[in-house]
Coordinates of C-alpha atoms in Angstrom, one line a residue:
M13 CA 5.8 32.6 26.5
S14 CA 9.0 31.2 28.0
I15 CA 9.9 27.6 27.6
K16 CA 10.9 25.8 30.8
P17 CA 13.9 23.5 30.4
Q18 CA 12.0 20.4 31.5
K19 CA 11.6 17.1 29.7
R20 CA 8.0 16.1 28.8
R21 CA 6.8 13.5 26.4
L22 CA 3.1 13.3 25.5
K23 CA 2.3 9.8 24.4
A24 CA -0.7 8.9 22.3
G25 CA -1.5 5.6 20.6
I26 CA -3.9 2.7 20.2
A27 CA -4.0 2.0 23.9
G28 CA -2.2 4.6 26.0
G29 CA -3.1 7.4 23.7
A30 CA -6.8 6.7 24.0
A31 CA -6.5 6.7 27.8
L32 CA -4.7 10.1 27.6
A33 CA -7.3 11.6 25.3
I34 CA -10.2 10.4 27.5
A35 CA -8.5 11.7 30.7
L36 CA -7.9 15.1 29.4
T37 CA -10.8 15.8 27.0
G38 CA -13.6 13.4 28.0
C39 CA -15.0 10.5 26.1
V40 CA -16.1 10.7 22.5
E41 CA -19.8 10.3 23.4
S42 CA -19.7 13.3 25.8
Q43 CA -17.8 15.4 23.2
R44 CA -20.4 14.8 20.6
D45 CA -23.5 15.1 22.7
G46 CA -23.0 18.4 24.4
D47 CA -23.5 22.0 23.3
G48 CA -19.9 22.9 24.0
D49 CA -18.5 25.6 26.2
A50 CA -16.7 28.8 25.2
P51 CA -13.0 28.8 25.9
A52 CA -11.7 30.4 29.1
D53 CA -10.9 34.1 28.8
D54 CA -7.2 33.5 29.5
V55 CA -6.7 30.9 26.8
N56 CA -5.4 31.9 23.4
S57 CA -7.9 30.0 21.3
T58 CA -6.0 30.2 18.0
F59 CA -4.1 27.0 17.2
I60 CA -1.4 27.3 14.5
F61 CA -0.2 24.0 12.9
A62 CA 2.6 23.9 10.3
A63 CA 1.6 22.0 7.2
S64 CA 4.3 20.7 4.9
S65 CA 2.3 21.8 1.8
D66 CA -0.9 23.4 0.5
P67 CA -3.9 21.1 0.3
S68 CA -4.6 19.8 -3.2
G69 CA -8.1 21.3 -2.9
L70 CA -10.9 21.6 -0.3
D71 CA -13.1 18.8 -1.6
P72 CA -11.8 15.6 0.0
A73 CA -13.6 13.4 -2.6
F74 CA -10.9 14.5 -5.0
A75 CA -8.0 14.1 -2.6
N76 CA -5.6 11.4 -1.6
D77 CA -2.9 13.3 0.3
G78 CA -2.3 13.8 4.0
E79 CA -2.2 17.5 4.0
T80 CA -5.6 17.8 2.3
F81 CA -7.1 15.2 4.6
R82 CA -5.7 16.9 7.7
I83 CA -7.8 20.0 6.9
S84 CA -10.8 17.9 5.7
R85 CA -11.2 16.0 8.9
N86 CA -11.9 19.3 10.7
I87 CA -14.4 20.6 8.2
F88 CA -16.2 17.3 7.2
E89 CA -17.4 14.2 8.9
G90 CA -18.3 10.8 7.6
L91 CA -20.9 8.2 8.6
V92 CA -18.1 6.3 10.2
G93 CA -15.3 7.7 12.3
V94 CA -12.3 6.1 14.1
E95 CA -11.9 5.1 17.8
P96 CA -9.9 7.7 19.8
G97 CA -6.2 7.0 19.5
G98 CA -6.8 3.9 17.3
A99 CA -7.6 2.8 13.8
D100 CA -10.8 0.8 14.2
P101 CA -14.2 2.2 13.0
A102 CA -16.5 3.9 15.3
P103 CA -19.9 5.7 15.0
L104 CA -19.9 9.3 13.8
L105 CA -22.7 10.7 11.7
A106 CA -24.2 7.2 11.8
T107 CA -25.0 6.2 15.4
E108 CA -25.2 2.5 14.4
W109 CA -25.4 0.3 11.3
E110 CA -26.6 -3.2 10.5
A111 CA -25.4 -5.4 7.6
S112 CA -27.5 -8.0 5.8
E113 CA -26.6 -11.6 6.2
D114 CA -25.0 -11.8 2.7
G115 CA -22.9 -8.6 3.3
T116 CA -24.3 -6.7 0.4
S117 CA -26.6 -4.2 2.2
Y118 CA -25.9 -1.8 5.1
T119 CA -28.6 0.2 7.0
F120 CA -27.4 3.3 8.8
Q121 CA -29.2 5.0 11.7
L122 CA -28.2 8.7 11.5
Q123 CA -27.5 11.4 14.1
D124 CA -30.5 13.7 14.7
G125 CA -30.2 17.5 14.7
V126 CA -27.2 17.8 12.5
T127 CA -26.8 20.6 9.8
F128 CA -24.2 21.3 7.2
H129 CA -22.3 24.6 7.4
D130 CA -24.6 26.2 4.8
G131 CA -27.6 25.4 6.9
T132 CA -28.8 22.4 4.9
E133 CA -30.2 19.5 7.0
F134 CA -28.2 16.3 7.3
N135 CA -30.5 13.4 6.7
S136 CA -30.9 10.2 4.7
E137 CA -31.5 12.1 1.5
A138 CA -28.1 13.9 1.9
V139 CA -26.4 10.5 2.5
C140 CA -27.8 9.1 -0.7
A141 CA -27.0 12.3 -2.6
N142 CA -23.3 11.8 -1.7
F143 CA -23.2 8.1 -2.7
E144 CA -25.0 8.9 -6.0
R145 CA -22.6 11.8 -6.7
W146 CA -19.6 9.4 -6.5
Y147 CA -21.3 6.7 -8.5
N148 CA -22.3 9.1 -11.3
W149 CA -19.0 10.7 -11.9
E150 CA -17.8 10.7 -15.5
G151 CA -15.1 12.3 -17.5
L152 CA -12.3 14.0 -15.5
P153 CA -13.9 13.6 -12.0
A154 CA -14.0 9.8 -12.6
A155 CA -10.3 9.6 -13.5
E156 CA -8.1 7.6 -11.2
S157 CA -5.9 10.6 -10.4
M158 CA -8.9 12.6 -9.4
S159 CA -11.2 10.3 -7.4
Y160 CA -8.5 7.8 -6.4
Y161 CA -10.2 6.3 -3.3
Y162 CA -13.6 5.9 -4.8
G163 CA -12.1 4.2 -7.9
N164 CA -9.8 2.0 -5.9
L165 CA -12.4 0.8 -3.3
F166 CA -15.7 1.0 -5.2
Q167 CA -14.0 -0.2 -8.4
G168 CA -16.0 1.7 -10.9
N169 CA -18.7 4.2 -11.6
R170 CA -22.1 3.9 -13.3
G171 CA -21.9 1.6 -16.3
D172 CA -18.8 -0.3 -15.1
E173 CA -19.4 -4.0 -14.8
N174 CA -17.2 -4.3 -11.8
A175 CA -18.8 -1.4 -9.8
L176 CA -19.2 -2.3 -6.1
Y177 CA -22.0 0.3 -5.4
E178 CA -25.5 -0.5 -6.5
S179 CA -28.0 1.9 -4.9
C180 CA -28.9 4.0 -1.9
S181 CA -32.4 4.4 -0.4
A182 CA -33.6 7.1 2.1
D183 CA -35.9 4.7 4.1
E184 CA -36.8 7.3 6.7
E185 CA -35.5 10.8 7.5
L186 CA -32.7 9.4 9.6
V187 CA -32.4 5.9 8.1
A188 CA -30.4 5.2 4.9
T189 CA -29.6 1.9 3.3
V190 CA -26.6 1.4 0.9
N191 CA -26.7 -1.7 -1.3
L192 CA -23.6 -3.2 -2.9
T193 CA -23.2 -5.6 -5.8
R194 CA -21.1 -8.0 -3.7
P195 CA -19.6 -8.2 -0.2
F196 CA -16.7 -6.0 0.6
T197 CA -15.0 -6.7 4.0
G198 CA -13.5 -3.3 4.3
F199 CA -16.7 -1.3 3.5
I200 CA -17.3 0.1 7.0
P201 CA -13.7 0.9 7.8
A202 CA -13.3 2.5 4.4
L203 CA -16.1 5.0 5.2
S204 CA -13.9 6.6 7.8
L205 CA -11.7 8.0 5.0
P206 CA -12.2 11.8 4.4
A207 CA -12.7 11.0 0.8
F208 CA -16.1 9.5 1.8
A209 CA -17.2 12.4 4.1
M210 CA -20.7 13.8 3.9
Q211 CA -20.9 17.1 2.0
S212 CA -23.8 19.5 1.6
P213 CA -25.8 18.6 -1.5
S214 CA -27.1 22.2 -1.7
A215 CA -23.6 23.7 -1.5
M216 CA -22.2 21.2 -4.1
E217 CA -25.0 22.1 -6.5
E218 CA -24.8 25.9 -5.9
Y219 CA -21.0 26.0 -6.5
G220 CA -20.7 23.3 -9.1
A221 CA -18.6 20.8 -7.1
D222 CA -18.1 18.5 -10.1
D223 CA -17.5 21.3 -12.7
M224 CA -13.8 20.4 -13.1
G225 CA -11.7 21.6 -16.0
G226 CA -8.2 21.2 -17.3
T227 CA -6.5 17.8 -17.5
E228 CA -5.5 15.0 -15.2
D229 CA -2.0 16.5 -15.0
A230 CA -3.2 20.0 -14.5
P231 CA -6.8 19.9 -13.1
Q232 CA -8.8 23.1 -12.5
Y233 CA -10.9 22.5 -9.4
S234 CA -14.5 23.9 -9.0
E235 CA -15.5 27.0 -7.1
Y236 CA -16.8 24.7 -4.4
A237 CA -13.4 22.9 -4.0
E238 CA -11.5 26.2 -3.8
A239 CA -13.7 28.4 -1.6
H240 CA -17.0 26.8 -0.5
P241 CA -16.5 23.4 1.2
S242 CA -19.5 22.6 3.4
G243 CA -19.5 19.8 5.9
T244 CA -20.9 19.0 9.4
G245 CA -17.6 19.2 11.3
P246 CA -16.5 21.4 14.3
F247 CA -14.8 23.9 12.0
T248 CA -16.0 26.0 9.1
F249 CA -13.8 27.2 6.2
D250 CA -12.7 30.8 6.5
S251 CA -10.0 31.5 3.9
W252 CA -7.2 30.0 1.8
S253 CA -4.1 31.9 0.8
P254 CA -2.3 29.4 -1.5
G255 CA 1.3 28.9 -0.6
S256 CA 0.7 30.6 2.8
E257 CA -2.2 29.3 5.0
V258 CA -5.7 27.9 5.4
V259 CA -7.8 29.4 8.1
L260 CA -10.8 27.6 9.8
Q261 CA -13.2 29.0 12.4
A262 CA -15.1 27.1 15.1
N263 CA -18.6 26.1 14.0
P264 CA -21.0 27.8 16.4
D265 CA -23.8 25.4 15.4
Y266 CA -21.7 22.2 15.8
W267 CA -23.8 19.2 17.0
G268 CA -21.1 18.1 19.3
E269 CA -18.7 19.8 21.7
Q270 CA -17.0 22.8 20.3
G271 CA -13.9 22.6 22.5
Q272 CA -11.3 25.3 23.3
V273 CA -9.9 26.0 19.9
Q274 CA -11.9 28.7 18.1
E275 CA -9.6 29.3 15.2
V276 CA -7.2 27.0 13.3
V277 CA -4.4 28.2 11.1
F278 CA -2.7 25.6 8.8
R279 CA 0.5 27.5 7.9
V280 CA 2.5 26.2 5.0
I281 CA 6.1 25.6 5.9
D282 CA 7.6 23.0 3.5
D283 CA 11.1 22.8 4.9
P284 CA 11.5 20.6 8.0
T285 CA 14.2 22.8 9.5
A286 CA 12.1 25.9 9.0
R287 CA 9.2 24.1 10.8
R288 CA 11.4 23.4 13.8
Q289 CA 12.6 27.0 13.8
A290 CA 9.1 28.3 13.6
L291 CA 8.2 26.3 16.7
E292 CA 11.2 27.5 18.6
A293 CA 10.4 31.1 17.6
G294 CA 6.8 30.7 18.9
D295 CA 5.3 31.3 15.5
I296 CA 3.4 27.9 15.5
D297 CA 1.9 25.6 18.1
G298 CA 3.0 22.4 16.5
Y299 CA 4.1 20.4 13.5
D300 CA 4.2 16.8 12.2
L301 CA 7.0 14.5 10.9
V302 CA 9.7 15.7 13.3
A303 CA 13.1 14.7 12.1
P304 CA 14.5 11.9 14.3
A305 CA 17.6 14.0 15.0
D306 CA 15.4 16.9 16.3
T307 CA 13.2 15.0 18.8
E308 CA 15.7 14.8 21.7
A309 CA 16.9 18.4 21.4
L310 CA 13.3 19.7 21.3
E311 CA 12.3 17.5 24.2
S312 CA 15.2 18.6 26.3
A313 CA 14.2 22.3 25.6
G314 CA 10.8 21.7 27.1
Y315 CA 8.7 21.1 24.0
N316 CA 6.0 18.4 24.1
I317 CA 7.0 15.5 21.9
M318 CA 4.2 13.0 20.9
Q319 CA 4.5 9.8 19.0
R320 CA 1.8 8.1 17.0
D321 CA 1.7 4.3 17.4
P322 CA 3.1 2.7 14.3
F323 CA 0.5 2.1 11.6
T324 CA 3.0 2.2 8.8
I325 CA 5.3 0.0 6.8
L326 CA 8.6 0.9 5.3
Y327 CA 9.9 -1.6 2.8
L328 CA 12.7 -2.3 0.3
G329 CA 10.9 -3.3 -2.9
F330 CA 12.2 -5.6 -5.7
N331 CA 11.3 -5.0 -9.3
Q332 CA 11.3 -8.5 -10.8
Q333 CA 11.5 -7.1 -14.3
I334 CA 15.2 -6.8 -13.5
E335 CA 16.9 -10.1 -14.5
E336 CA 18.8 -10.6 -11.2
L337 CA 15.7 -9.8 -9.1
A338 CA 13.6 -12.3 -11.0
D339 CA 15.8 -15.0 -9.4
P340 CA 14.4 -16.1 -6.0
L341 CA 17.9 -17.0 -4.8
V342 CA 19.0 -13.4 -5.3
R343 CA 15.9 -12.0 -3.6
E344 CA 16.6 -14.3 -0.6
A345 CA 20.2 -13.3 -0.6
I346 CA 19.3 -9.6 -0.4
T347 CA 16.8 -10.3 2.3
H348 CA 19.5 -12.0 4.5
A349 CA 21.9 -9.2 3.8
I350 CA 19.6 -6.6 5.4
D351 CA 20.1 -6.0 9.1
R352 CA 16.7 -4.5 10.1
E353 CA 17.5 -4.3 13.8
A354 CA 20.5 -2.1 13.0
L355 CA 18.5 0.0 10.6
V356 CA 15.8 0.7 13.3
S357 CA 18.3 1.5 16.1
Q358 CA 20.6 3.7 13.9
V359 CA 18.4 5.8 11.7
L360 CA 14.7 5.5 12.5
P361 CA 12.6 7.3 15.1
E362 CA 12.2 6.1 18.7
G363 CA 9.3 3.7 19.0
T364 CA 9.8 2.2 15.5
E365 CA 9.2 -1.6 15.4
V366 CA 11.1 -4.1 13.2
A367 CA 8.8 -5.5 10.5
S368 CA 8.4 -9.2 9.6
Q369 CA 5.6 -8.7 7.1
F370 CA 3.9 -6.0 5.1
I371 CA 1.2 -5.2 7.7
P372 CA 1.5 -3.8 11.2
P373 CA 0.8 -6.2 14.1
V374 CA -2.5 -4.6 15.0
V375 CA -4.0 -5.4 11.6
N376 CA -6.2 -8.5 11.1
G377 CA -4.3 -11.4 9.5
Y378 CA -0.9 -10.6 11.1
N379 CA 0.9 -13.9 11.2
D380 CA 3.1 -14.5 14.3
D381 CA 4.6 -17.6 12.6
V382 CA 5.4 -16.2 9.2
T383 CA 8.7 -17.2 7.7
T384 CA 11.4 -14.7 8.6
Y385 CA 14.9 -14.2 7.2
D386 CA 17.5 -13.3 9.8
H387 CA 20.5 -11.1 9.1
D388 CA 23.1 -13.5 7.8
P389 CA 25.8 -12.1 5.4
E390 CA 27.6 -15.4 5.0
L391 CA 24.3 -17.1 3.9
A392 CA 23.6 -14.2 1.6
R393 CA 27.0 -14.7 -0.1
D394 CA 26.4 -18.4 -0.5
L395 CA 23.0 -17.8 -2.1
L396 CA 24.5 -15.3 -4.6
E397 CA 27.1 -18.0 -5.5
Q398 CA 24.4 -20.5 -6.0
A399 CA 22.6 -18.0 -8.3
G400 CA 25.8 -17.6 -10.4
Y401 CA 26.9 -14.3 -8.9
A402 CA 30.0 -15.4 -6.8
D403 CA 31.7 -12.2 -7.8
G404 CA 28.6 -10.1 -7.0
F405 CA 26.9 -7.8 -9.4
E406 CA 25.8 -4.1 -9.8
L407 CA 22.2 -3.2 -8.9
D408 CA 20.3 0.1 -9.3
F409 CA 19.0 1.4 -6.0
N410 CA 16.2 4.1 -6.4
Y411 CA 15.4 6.4 -3.5
P412 CA 13.7 9.8 -3.0
V413 CA 15.3 13.0 -1.8
N414 CA 14.1 16.2 -0.2
V415 CA 11.1 14.5 1.3
S416 CA 9.9 13.2 4.7
R417 CA 7.1 10.7 4.9
P418 CA 5.5 9.1 8.1
Y419 CA 6.9 5.7 7.0
M420 CA 10.2 7.1 5.7
P421 CA 11.3 10.2 7.7
N422 CA 14.9 10.3 6.3
P423 CA 15.2 8.4 3.0
E424 CA 18.8 9.4 2.4
Q425 CA 20.0 8.0 5.7
I426 CA 18.0 4.8 5.1
F427 CA 19.5 4.4 1.7
T428 CA 23.1 4.9 3.0
A429 CA 22.6 2.2 5.7
L430 CA 21.1 -0.4 3.4
S431 CA 23.6 0.3 0.7
S432 CA 26.4 -0.5 3.1
Q433 CA 24.8 -3.8 4.1
L434 CA 24.3 -4.8 0.5
E435 CA 27.9 -4.0 -0.5
E436 CA 29.1 -6.1 2.4
V437 CA 27.8 -9.2 0.6
G438 CA 29.1 -8.2 -2.8
I439 CA 26.3 -6.3 -4.4
T440 CA 27.5 -3.0 -5.8
V441 CA 24.9 -0.3 -5.5
N442 CA 24.2 2.2 -8.3
P443 CA 22.4 5.1 -6.5
I444 CA 19.6 6.8 -8.4
A445 CA 18.0 9.7 -6.5
S446 CA 14.8 11.5 -7.5
E447 CA 12.6 14.2 -6.3
W448 CA 9.3 12.9 -4.7
V449 CA 6.8 13.5 -7.5
E450 CA 9.2 12.2 -10.1
Y451 CA 10.0 9.3 -7.9
I452 CA 6.4 8.2 -7.4
D453 CA 5.7 8.5 -11.2
L454 CA 8.8 6.3 -11.8
M455 CA 7.7 3.6 -9.3
Q456 CA 4.0 3.5 -10.5
G457 CA 4.3 4.3 -14.2
S458 CA 7.5 2.7 -15.4
P459 CA 9.3 -0.6 -15.1
D460 CA 12.7 1.2 -15.4
H461 CA 13.9 1.0 -11.8
G462 CA 15.7 -1.5 -9.5
I463 CA 15.4 -2.1 -5.8
H464 CA 13.7 0.9 -4.1
L465 CA 12.5 2.5 -0.9
L466 CA 8.8 3.0 -0.4
G467 CA 6.1 2.4 2.2
W468 CA 2.6 3.1 3.3
T469 CA 0.6 4.7 6.1
G470 CA -2.6 2.8 6.7
D471 CA -5.8 4.7 5.8
Y472 CA -7.9 2.5 8.1
N473 CA -7.7 -0.8 9.9
D474 CA -8.2 -3.4 7.1
T475 CA -5.7 -5.8 5.7
D476 CA -6.7 -5.2 2.1
N477 CA -5.6 -1.5 2.6
F478 CA -2.1 -2.8 2.9
I479 CA -1.3 -6.0 1.0
G480 CA -4.3 -5.6 -1.3
V481 CA -2.9 -2.3 -2.4
F482 CA 0.6 -3.7 -2.9
F483 CA 0.0 -7.1 -4.3
G484 CA -3.6 -7.3 -5.5
S485 CA -2.7 -7.2 -9.2
Y486 CA 0.3 -6.6 -11.5
S487 CA 2.0 -3.3 -11.0
N488 CA 5.1 -1.6 -12.5
E489 CA 6.5 -1.2 -9.0
W490 CA 6.9 -4.9 -8.3
G491 CA 7.0 -6.3 -11.8
F492 CA 5.7 -9.8 -11.2
E493 CA 2.7 -11.9 -12.1
D494 CA 1.3 -14.2 -9.5
D495 CA -2.3 -15.2 -10.4
E496 CA -2.6 -17.4 -7.3
L497 CA -1.8 -14.5 -5.0
F498 CA -3.9 -12.0 -6.9
S499 CA -6.9 -14.4 -6.8
A500 CA -6.4 -15.1 -3.1
L501 CA -6.5 -11.4 -2.3
A502 CA -9.5 -10.8 -4.4
D503 CA -11.4 -13.6 -2.6
A504 CA -10.3 -12.4 0.8
R505 CA -11.8 -8.9 0.1
T506 CA -15.3 -10.4 0.0
L507 CA -15.1 -12.3 3.4
T508 CA -17.5 -11.0 6.0
D509 CA -16.5 -13.2 8.9
P510 CA -13.6 -11.6 10.7
D511 CA -12.3 -14.9 12.1
E512 CA -12.3 -16.5 8.6
A513 CA -10.7 -13.4 7.1
N514 CA -8.0 -13.5 9.8
S515 CA -7.1 -17.1 8.9
V516 CA -7.1 -16.5 5.2
Y517 CA -4.9 -13.3 5.5
Q518 CA -2.5 -15.2 7.7
D519 CA -2.1 -17.7 4.9
I520 CA -1.7 -14.9 2.4
N521 CA 1.0 -13.3 4.5
Q522 CA 2.9 -16.5 4.6
Q523 CA 2.5 -16.8 0.8
I524 CA 3.9 -13.3 0.4
A525 CA 6.8 -14.1 2.7
E526 CA 7.8 -17.2 0.7
A527 CA 7.5 -15.2 -2.6
M528 CA 9.8 -12.4 -1.3
P529 CA 8.6 -9.5 -3.4
G530 CA 10.6 -7.2 -1.2
V531 CA 11.9 -6.8 2.3
P532 CA 9.5 -5.4 5.0
L533 CA 11.9 -3.3 7.0
A534 CA 10.1 -1.4 9.8
H535 CA 7.0 0.2 11.2
P536 CA 8.2 3.7 11.9
A537 CA 6.5 5.8 14.7
P538 CA 6.1 9.3 13.4
S539 CA 6.7 12.1 15.9
L540 CA 5.0 15.5 16.4
A541 CA 6.3 18.5 18.4
F542 CA 4.2 21.1 20.2
N543 CA 4.5 24.2 22.2
E544 CA 4.4 23.7 26.0
R545 CA 0.9 25.1 26.1
V546 CA -0.5 22.2 24.2
E547 CA -1.6 19.9 27.0
S548 CA -3.3 17.3 24.8
Y549 CA -3.5 16.6 21.1
P550 CA -5.6 13.7 19.7
A551 CA -2.8 11.9 17.9
S552 CA -4.0 9.1 15.7
P553 CA -2.1 6.3 13.9
V554 CA -4.3 7.0 10.9
N555 CA -4.1 10.8 11.3
D556 CA -7.8 11.1 12.3
E557 CA -7.1 14.3 14.3
V558 CA -9.9 16.7 15.0
Y559 CA -8.9 20.0 16.7
N560 CA -11.9 20.5 18.9
E561 CA -10.3 17.8 21.0
I562 CA -7.1 19.8 21.6
V563 CA -6.5 21.0 25.2
L564 CA -4.6 24.2 25.7
S565 CA -3.2 25.6 29.0
E566 CA -3.0 29.2 27.9

């Protein structure tokens, strides 16, 4: 098709995006209650999306990466979903739930008439089978690198003293109760993660879902995880050609609305420039993580540009195992040396917000009165002199290359901008660049690094998913011990009253600001680009994007 030289911007987000999605595709309730309509004859019902990599596997319980979850959300569904265009929890396979007064028991009322792709009935026994599967993992499946989210959030499997999960009971065919050993504020939001999606107990047993071989570094996934995933979602698995594409087909027995899209192709194109060229050539319908430099040109050419509302944090981290960084005067000097406004305006995508703390403003506990550190090079030089570095010093600056993340679309440009600001106050930067996998291993597994660029895209709307991940315990990335902060975060995780939690987390955010473990830089707004025929795409700040909600014009 020809591309008209018109300028169009599709906008989706926590408020405006929800309105757009409702206007074009109908409300969530109507989508999930109807039988669905076949696509119009004149609509090409195949939607091709460029993925940046292969999925790690097709079983979301063993995944923690965005490309795997992008596919998972279309095959699988959880008890809990996410509000359209937002990050707050909403009913999905559970129509409603009720928590006990002490916050340790949750009873779920389940959708009626739902089946898994293999024909198995979805009911309370299936719910309990999934919870028991996670709890009873041992050996390689229980390793942190394999079942990252279960280990991180449920804090242990059977036999672990600290395990959060206790039991599950199938009270009635469509009523299930999950019991915890202690309250966990983020339990319901966490269930919106694809890692906790409901999977067919029959298919998992038939194809040995937990029959994993190899090692943590080189796992060999089961037959189920490679070729037989079975969920309740609007699309069924068709084929996977590693290094090339994953193909899904519309689920004819879907309990909700099927939508226009009848086939989804996730085509692997790892190079950002090649993804743009594929869109321009008409080989794909859309792609994610558009380079900031490309958005204006694509928009001017008539392509639809969509921005997710920021649910990210980009930060400059300090490793306090480094002598200079252990000094709070030095950390404060670096913080005053950074010009966040200039960074956002010069090298980050349109819609990016300047950060004052390590959570986005929409997350519970955001503190409007938190201590901030304005850009002040003169004060930075004075603080360095007080710390004994009147002549400055040299500091390692680690950053990744050949990668684009939602919170860090262009790390090389960000590094260059920050390095210039630091050198202005007398800190000589020693650049240390690493490929992404090596970089993450270095940040998480070794204390041998200096200041560094990293960030986070929120998995769901819960404060612990941000600052609890960063500062809940000692880590090699940050290199500091702060028992008072660690304890405060552990206690906050158990609070069941949102107002009380909000107050406590505001205090914790102030505590973090005073400790200066790093510099919260920005909340980048990731961009997507689409062919003109894509009238609506369900952009989500937490990437909860299900393709039966896409609207196509031809």
